[in-house]
Tab-separated table of C-alpha atoms in Angstrom:
chain	number	residue	atom	x	y	z
L	6	MET	CA	-57.890	116.564	-240.335
L	7	ALA	CA	-57.736	117.531	-236.539
L	8	GLU	CA	-58.495	120.811	-234.941
L	9	GLN	CA	-56.177	123.352	-234.961
L	10	LEU	CA	-55.724	126.420	-232.567
L	11	ILE	CA	-54.194	129.450	-233.861
L	12	VAL	CA	-52.469	131.767	-231.185
L	13	GLY	CA	-51.328	135.386	-231.744
L	14	LEU	CA	-49.516	137.253	-229.162
L	15	PHE	CA	-49.878	141.073	-229.021
L	16	GLU	CA	-48.337	143.773	-226.995
L	17	SER	CA	-51.746	145.303	-225.911
L	18	ARG	CA	-55.216	144.378	-225.501
L	19	GLY	CA	-56.347	147.124	-228.004
L	20	ILE	CA	-54.642	145.422	-230.835
L	21	ALA	CA	-55.759	142.282	-229.943
L	22	GLU	CA	-59.208	143.480	-230.165
L	23	ASP	CA	-58.830	144.838	-233.464
L	24	ALA	CA	-57.533	141.494	-234.665
L	25	CYS	CA	-60.379	139.905	-233.156
L	26	ASN	CA	-63.081	142.530	-234.657
L	27	ARG	CA	-61.260	141.599	-238.410
L	28	LEU	CA	-61.421	137.784	-237.797
L	29	ARG	CA	-65.308	138.011	-237.006
L	30	THR	CA	-65.379	140.490	-240.184
L	31	GLU	CA	-63.701	137.750	-242.329
L	32	GLY	CA	-66.260	135.480	-241.286
L	33	VAL	CA	-64.941	133.422	-238.073
L	34	PRO	CA	-67.708	132.769	-235.627
L	35	ASP	CA	-67.423	134.352	-232.375
L	36	GLY	CA	-67.545	131.067	-230.519
L	37	ASP	CA	-64.055	130.103	-232.397
L	38	VAL	CA	-62.192	133.562	-231.386
L	39	SER	CA	-61.188	134.147	-227.888
L	40	LEU	CA	-59.152	136.797	-226.221
L	41	LYS	CA	-57.429	136.603	-222.797
L	42	MET	CA	-54.805	138.808	-221.383
L	43	LEU	CA	-52.281	136.839	-220.210
L	44	ARG	CA	-50.352	139.633	-217.628
L	45	GLU	CA	-51.981	142.641	-216.504
L	46	ILE	CA	-49.755	145.841	-215.399
L	47	GLY	CA	-49.105	145.154	-211.541
L	48	PRO	CA	-50.550	142.825	-209.217
L	49	VAL	CA	-53.631	140.411	-210.143
L	50	PRO	CA	-56.601	141.785	-208.361
L	51	THR	CA	-58.468	139.119	-206.334
L	52	PRO	CA	-61.430	139.049	-208.789
L	53	VAL	CA	-59.037	138.114	-211.761
L	54	LYS	CA	-57.529	135.156	-210.333
L	55	ALA	CA	-60.596	133.025	-211.141
L	56	GLU	CA	-60.635	134.296	-214.535
L	57	LEU	CA	-56.799	133.301	-214.924
L	58	ALA	CA	-57.286	129.714	-213.338
L	59	ALA	CA	-60.008	129.538	-215.852
L	60	LEU	CA	-57.396	129.293	-218.664
L	61	SER	CA	-56.269	125.997	-217.729
L	62	VAL	CA	-60.222	124.718	-218.334
L	63	ASP	CA	-60.998	126.988	-221.341
L	64	PRO	CA	-61.898	124.843	-224.440
L	65	MET	CA	-60.130	127.388	-226.396
L	66	VAL	CA	-56.672	126.870	-224.724
L	67	TRP	CA	-54.501	124.138	-225.104
L	68	GLY	CA	-51.911	123.367	-222.316
L	69	ASN	CA	-50.879	126.149	-220.326
L	70	VAL	CA	-50.665	129.507	-222.505
L	71	ARG	CA	-48.974	131.367	-219.392
L	72	GLU	CA	-46.079	128.943	-219.645
L	73	THR	CA	-45.702	128.688	-223.236
L	74	PHE	CA	-45.488	131.895	-223.845
L	75	VAL	CA	-43.922	133.242	-220.799
L	76	SER	CA	-40.756	134.716	-222.599
L	77	TYR	CA	-42.920	137.235	-224.466
L	78	ILE	CA	-44.885	138.165	-221.369
L	79	LYS	CA	-44.214	141.589	-219.578
L	80	ASN	CA	-47.048	143.718	-218.977
L	81	GLY	CA	-50.427	143.871	-220.790
L	82	GLU	CA	-49.944	141.190	-223.637
L	83	THR	CA	-53.051	139.580	-224.731
L	84	ALA	CA	-53.582	136.546	-226.778
L	85	VAL	CA	-55.934	135.823	-229.474
L	86	LEU	CA	-56.821	132.288	-229.513
L	87	VAL	CA	-58.449	131.065	-232.937
L	88	ARG	CA	-59.852	127.370	-233.343
L	89	ALA	CA	-60.006	126.116	-237.103
L	90	LEU	CA	-61.364	123.051	-238.432
L	91	SER	CA	-59.700	123.030	-241.880
L	92	PRO	CA	-56.425	123.914	-242.860
L	93	ASP	CA	-58.051	126.873	-245.151
L	94	GLU	CA	-59.561	128.000	-241.943
L	95	ALA	CA	-56.262	127.966	-240.037
L	96	GLU	CA	-54.463	129.767	-242.614
L	97	LEU	CA	-57.022	132.705	-242.692
L	98	ALA	CA	-56.882	132.971	-239.358
L	99	ALA	CA	-53.053	133.176	-239.238
L	100	ASP	CA	-52.768	135.847	-241.961
L	101	VAL	CA	-55.413	138.019	-240.207
L	102	LEU	CA	-53.309	137.891	-236.988
L	103	ARG	CA	-50.222	138.568	-238.997
L	104	MET	CA	-51.997	141.720	-240.299
L	105	PHE	CA	-51.855	143.136	-236.568
L	106	GLU	CA	-47.887	142.602	-236.303
L	107	PRO	CA	-48.352	139.980	-233.341
L	108	MET	CA	-45.029	139.081	-231.336
L	109	ILE	CA	-45.768	135.534	-232.217
L	110	VAL	CA	-48.183	133.628	-234.424
L	111	ASP	CA	-48.201	129.890	-233.615
L	112	VAL	CA	-50.178	126.837	-235.050
L	113	LEU	CA	-50.986	124.333	-232.254
L	114	ARG	CA	-52.736	120.678	-233.675
L	115	LEU	CA	-55.225	119.777	-231.113
L	116	ALA	CA	-55.676	116.129	-230.938
L	117	ARG	CA	-58.874	114.816	-229.747
L	118	GLU	CA	-60.115	111.282	-228.893
L	119	THR	CA	-63.271	110.233	-230.887
L	120	GLN	CA	-65.536	108.512	-228.176
L	121	THR	CA	-68.177	105.983	-229.568
L	122	ALA	CA	-71.731	106.823	-228.299
L	123	PRO	CA	-72.965	103.986	-226.301
L	124	ALA	CA	-75.562	103.148	-228.950
L	125	GLU	CA	-72.846	102.529	-231.217
L	126	ARG	CA	-70.671	100.638	-228.755
L	127	LYS	CA	-73.822	98.137	-228.216
L	128	ALA	CA	-74.108	97.762	-232.181
L	129	GLU	CA	-70.591	97.279	-232.715
L	130	THR	CA	-70.593	94.677	-229.991
L	131	SER	CA	-73.693	92.840	-231.491
L	132	SER	CA	-72.279	92.785	-235.038
L	133	SER	CA	-68.894	91.378	-233.752
L	134	GLU	CA	-70.789	88.272	-231.763
């Protein structure tokens, strides 16, 4: 099964933090939950620009979150991103996020290429000869 990313978009950071805390209470590992404020009120301060740029390389983010959810972004909206490895984990995460009345909850399937380790490739090559 491919990894899934569950994205909940909340009107404020406080509500999103409550959702993150509930996810952790339900047993979702800290490493599988990420909270990102998508747009601050007013212009972006210089120190925050690096964090916003990191959205594009964050392993929890699939695609460009700011563009995908642009129609929902006004001021202070915050996304909660949850990585799920099974359908049950994805359902739990989506259900918990919905408890906090998000503007949107979306489930994205992450396709990851499987890479063969060099030792395995060598063994595959030798056995085929």
